[in-house]
């Protein structure tokens, strides 16, 4: 190739999406396939959100850019000032903008591992270095180890709570100490916060804190790509400079507004998912070491290699996430999303069969 693509892209791994239900059906000739791999909300979006999306007709007109109505609804939902809220194309889009704002080549991003793989991808994309810090036994962030790694090149420190893939939350005192002892931006990812009984939103009072959330999980709008973040107003001004001019489409924004108007529906989904999570946790412990989770998935360790467990489950029509390729995970790590009761039972039944076949 004659064109010269930037060097650091060579280090960026290609994104390999998980297998789709259709692919697995075809490959193994299966009638029923259940996907418990992408932490989606199995109950689907609110009917009111779907209606709001469908009503839209003005496809030929560019969207509005200030998203005032959605920002005000979010402000009301999370009890912060609408002037501190920004939107992005999913939380992935928010993350991309933040990395764009803060990173020059050679800068450093501290990531407690294991965590959401896209942090590493983005860091490399901006020719920066991902500084990996091992978590404690209970998977919480080791604040002293993070602070030890901090220097003048550190521009962003990631706090993911509840953490993907381990499901644990961070203690507020720990994160507060981190925020107070660093000048770097502390990016708090609360994608799964609605499934948890605590949150770190208060910490946005600090000007070096951004708290980000998404409509992909509790609100079941993953395909519409709507994320948001709360930040200091000065930071917000800079964020608006790097955001693409029209990052969100109007029907998606309309659906998000309707989803917030139908909060009871989201609360019902959350309640069912949390109840199922606790039941599934108990049942899965017959097969694996299962960790407590405050998200809509469970992190488990298997005696047999996770790659084998995931492959064998696939043959039986269940897609789970083998985490052995997550930075900081070993070869026995799996993440299982909490599905509907009947889907979780399908999984438990398949595991029972793997046990009697001598595979587990
Ligand atoms: N953060 C975490 C921890 C996630 O697990 C995900 C998605 N799986 C995201 C951010 C991105 O979410 P989205 O772009 O769908 O809003």
PDB file of N, CA, C and O and ligand atoms in Angstrom, residues 90-92 116 119 160 164 189 191-192 214 216-217 225, ligand 1:
ATOM      1  N   UNK A  90     -23.767   6.319  21.511  1.00  0.00           N
ATOM      2  CA  UNK A  90     -23.483   5.263  22.490  1.00  0.00           C
ATOM      3  C   UNK A  90     -22.433   5.771  23.463  1.00  0.00           C
ATOM      4  O   UNK A  90     -21.846   6.844  23.254  1.00  0.00           O
ATOM      5  N   UNK A  91     -22.202   5.007  24.543  1.00  0.00           N
ATOM      6  CA  UNK A  91     -21.092   5.441  25.396  1.00  0.00           C
ATOM      7  C   UNK A  91     -19.780   5.277  24.651  1.00  0.00           C
ATOM      8  O   UNK A  91     -18.818   5.987  24.913  1.00  0.00           O
ATOM      9  N   UNK A  92     -19.737   4.373  23.681  1.00  0.00           N
ATOM     10  CA  UNK A  92     -18.545   4.255  22.838  1.00  0.00           C
ATOM     11  C   UNK A  92     -18.222   5.609  22.203  1.00  0.00           C
ATOM     12  O   UNK A  92     -17.057   6.027  22.153  1.00  0.00           O
ATOM     13  N   UNK A 116     -13.348  -3.256  30.320  1.00  0.00           N
ATOM     14  CA  UNK A 116     -13.971  -3.175  28.992  1.00  0.00           C
ATOM     15  C   UNK A 116     -12.874  -2.995  27.918  1.00  0.00           C
ATOM     16  O   UNK A 116     -12.110  -2.021  27.972  1.00  0.00           O
ATOM     17  N   UNK A 119     -11.434   0.406  25.969  1.00  0.00           N
ATOM     18  CA  UNK A 119     -10.520   1.415  26.533  1.00  0.00           C
ATOM     19  C   UNK A 119      -9.113   1.228  25.968  1.00  0.00           C
ATOM     20  O   UNK A 119      -8.424   2.192  25.654  1.00  0.00           O
ATOM     21  N   UNK A 160     -14.381   1.818  36.045  1.00  0.00           N
ATOM     22  CA  UNK A 160     -15.591   1.217  35.472  1.00  0.00           C
ATOM     23  C   UNK A 160     -16.361   0.566  36.621  1.00  0.00           C
ATOM     24  O   UNK A 160     -15.881  -0.381  37.244  1.00  0.00           O
ATOM     25  N   UNK A 164     -17.122  -4.180  33.812  1.00  0.00           N
ATOM     26  CA  UNK A 164     -17.249  -5.230  32.805  1.00  0.00           C
ATOM     27  C   UNK A 164     -15.845  -5.812  32.610  1.00  0.00           C
ATOM     28  O   UNK A 164     -14.941  -5.039  32.301  1.00  0.00           O
ATOM     29  N   UNK A 189     -17.159   5.069  34.230  1.00  0.00           N
ATOM     30  CA  UNK A 189     -18.084   4.409  33.302  1.00  0.00           C
ATOM     31  C   UNK A 189     -19.156   3.703  34.132  1.00  0.00           C
ATOM     32  O   UNK A 189     -18.876   2.726  34.831  1.00  0.00           O
ATOM     33  N   UNK A 191     -22.051   2.290  32.800  1.00  0.00           N
ATOM     34  CA  UNK A 191     -22.962   1.697  31.807  1.00  0.00           C
ATOM     35  C   UNK A 191     -24.013   0.795  32.473  1.00  0.00           C
ATOM     36  O   UNK A 191     -25.143   0.697  32.006  1.00  0.00           O
ATOM     37  N   UNK A 192     -23.620   0.133  33.576  1.00  0.00           N
ATOM     38  CA  UNK A 192     -24.515  -0.857  34.202  1.00  0.00           C
ATOM     39  C   UNK A 192     -25.099  -0.380  35.519  1.00  0.00           C
ATOM     40  O   UNK A 192     -25.604  -1.184  36.299  1.00  0.00           O
ATOM     41  N   UNK A 214     -25.423   5.076  29.643  1.00  0.00           N
ATOM     42  CA  UNK A 214     -25.916   4.686  28.317  1.00  0.00           C
ATOM     43  C   UNK A 214     -27.391   4.283  28.345  1.00  0.00           C
ATOM     44  O   UNK A 214     -27.902   3.875  29.388  1.00  0.00           O
ATOM     45  N   UNK A 216     -28.188   1.820  26.365  1.00  0.00           N
ATOM     46  CA  UNK A 216     -28.090   0.489  25.751  1.00  0.00           C
ATOM     47  C   UNK A 216     -28.508  -0.652  26.664  1.00  0.00           C
ATOM     48  O   UNK A 216     -28.841  -1.729  26.183  1.00  0.00           O
ATOM     49  N   UNK A 217     -28.432  -0.449  27.978  1.00  0.00           N
ATOM     50  CA  UNK A 217     -28.614  -1.580  28.907  1.00  0.00           C
ATOM     51  C   UNK A 217     -29.991  -1.528  29.578  1.00  0.00           C
ATOM     52  O   UNK A 217     -30.907  -2.184  29.119  1.00  0.00           O
ATOM     53  N   UNK A 225     -27.833   3.501  19.709  1.00  0.00           N
ATOM     54  CA  UNK A 225     -26.558   4.160  19.987  1.00  0.00           C
ATOM     55  C   UNK A 225     -26.724   5.529  20.667  1.00  0.00           C
ATOM     56  O   UNK A 225     -26.470   6.576  20.071  1.00  0.00           O
TER      57      UNK A 225
HETATM   58  N1  LIG B   1     -18.897   0.706  28.835  1.00  0.00           N
HETATM   59  C1  LIG B   1     -19.031  -0.575  29.203  1.00  0.00           C
HETATM   60  C2  LIG B   1     -18.445  -1.013  30.498  1.00  0.00           C
HETATM   61  C3  LIG B   1     -19.690  -1.484  28.358  1.00  0.00           C
HETATM   62  O1  LIG B   1     -19.773  -2.774  28.705  1.00  0.00           O
HETATM   63  C4  LIG B   1     -20.238  -1.008  27.135  1.00  0.00           C
HETATM   64  C5  LIG B   1     -20.961  -1.896  26.160  1.00  0.00           C
HETATM   65  N2  LIG B   1     -20.938  -3.183  26.269  1.00  0.00           N
HETATM   66  C6  LIG B   1     -20.070   0.327  26.811  1.00  0.00           C
HETATM   67  C7  LIG B   1     -19.407   1.150  27.681  1.00  0.00           C
HETATM   68  C8  LIG B   1     -20.573   0.892  25.528  1.00  0.00           C
HETATM   69  O2  LIG B   1     -21.934   0.974  25.522  1.00  0.00           O
HETATM   70  P1  LIG B   1     -22.757   1.687  24.368  1.00  0.00           P
HETATM   71  O3  LIG B   1     -21.770   2.209  23.360  1.00  0.00           O
HETATM   72  O4  LIG B   1     -23.670   0.658  23.818  1.00  0.00           O
HETATM   73  O5  LIG B   1     -23.491   2.801  25.042  1.00  0.00           O
END
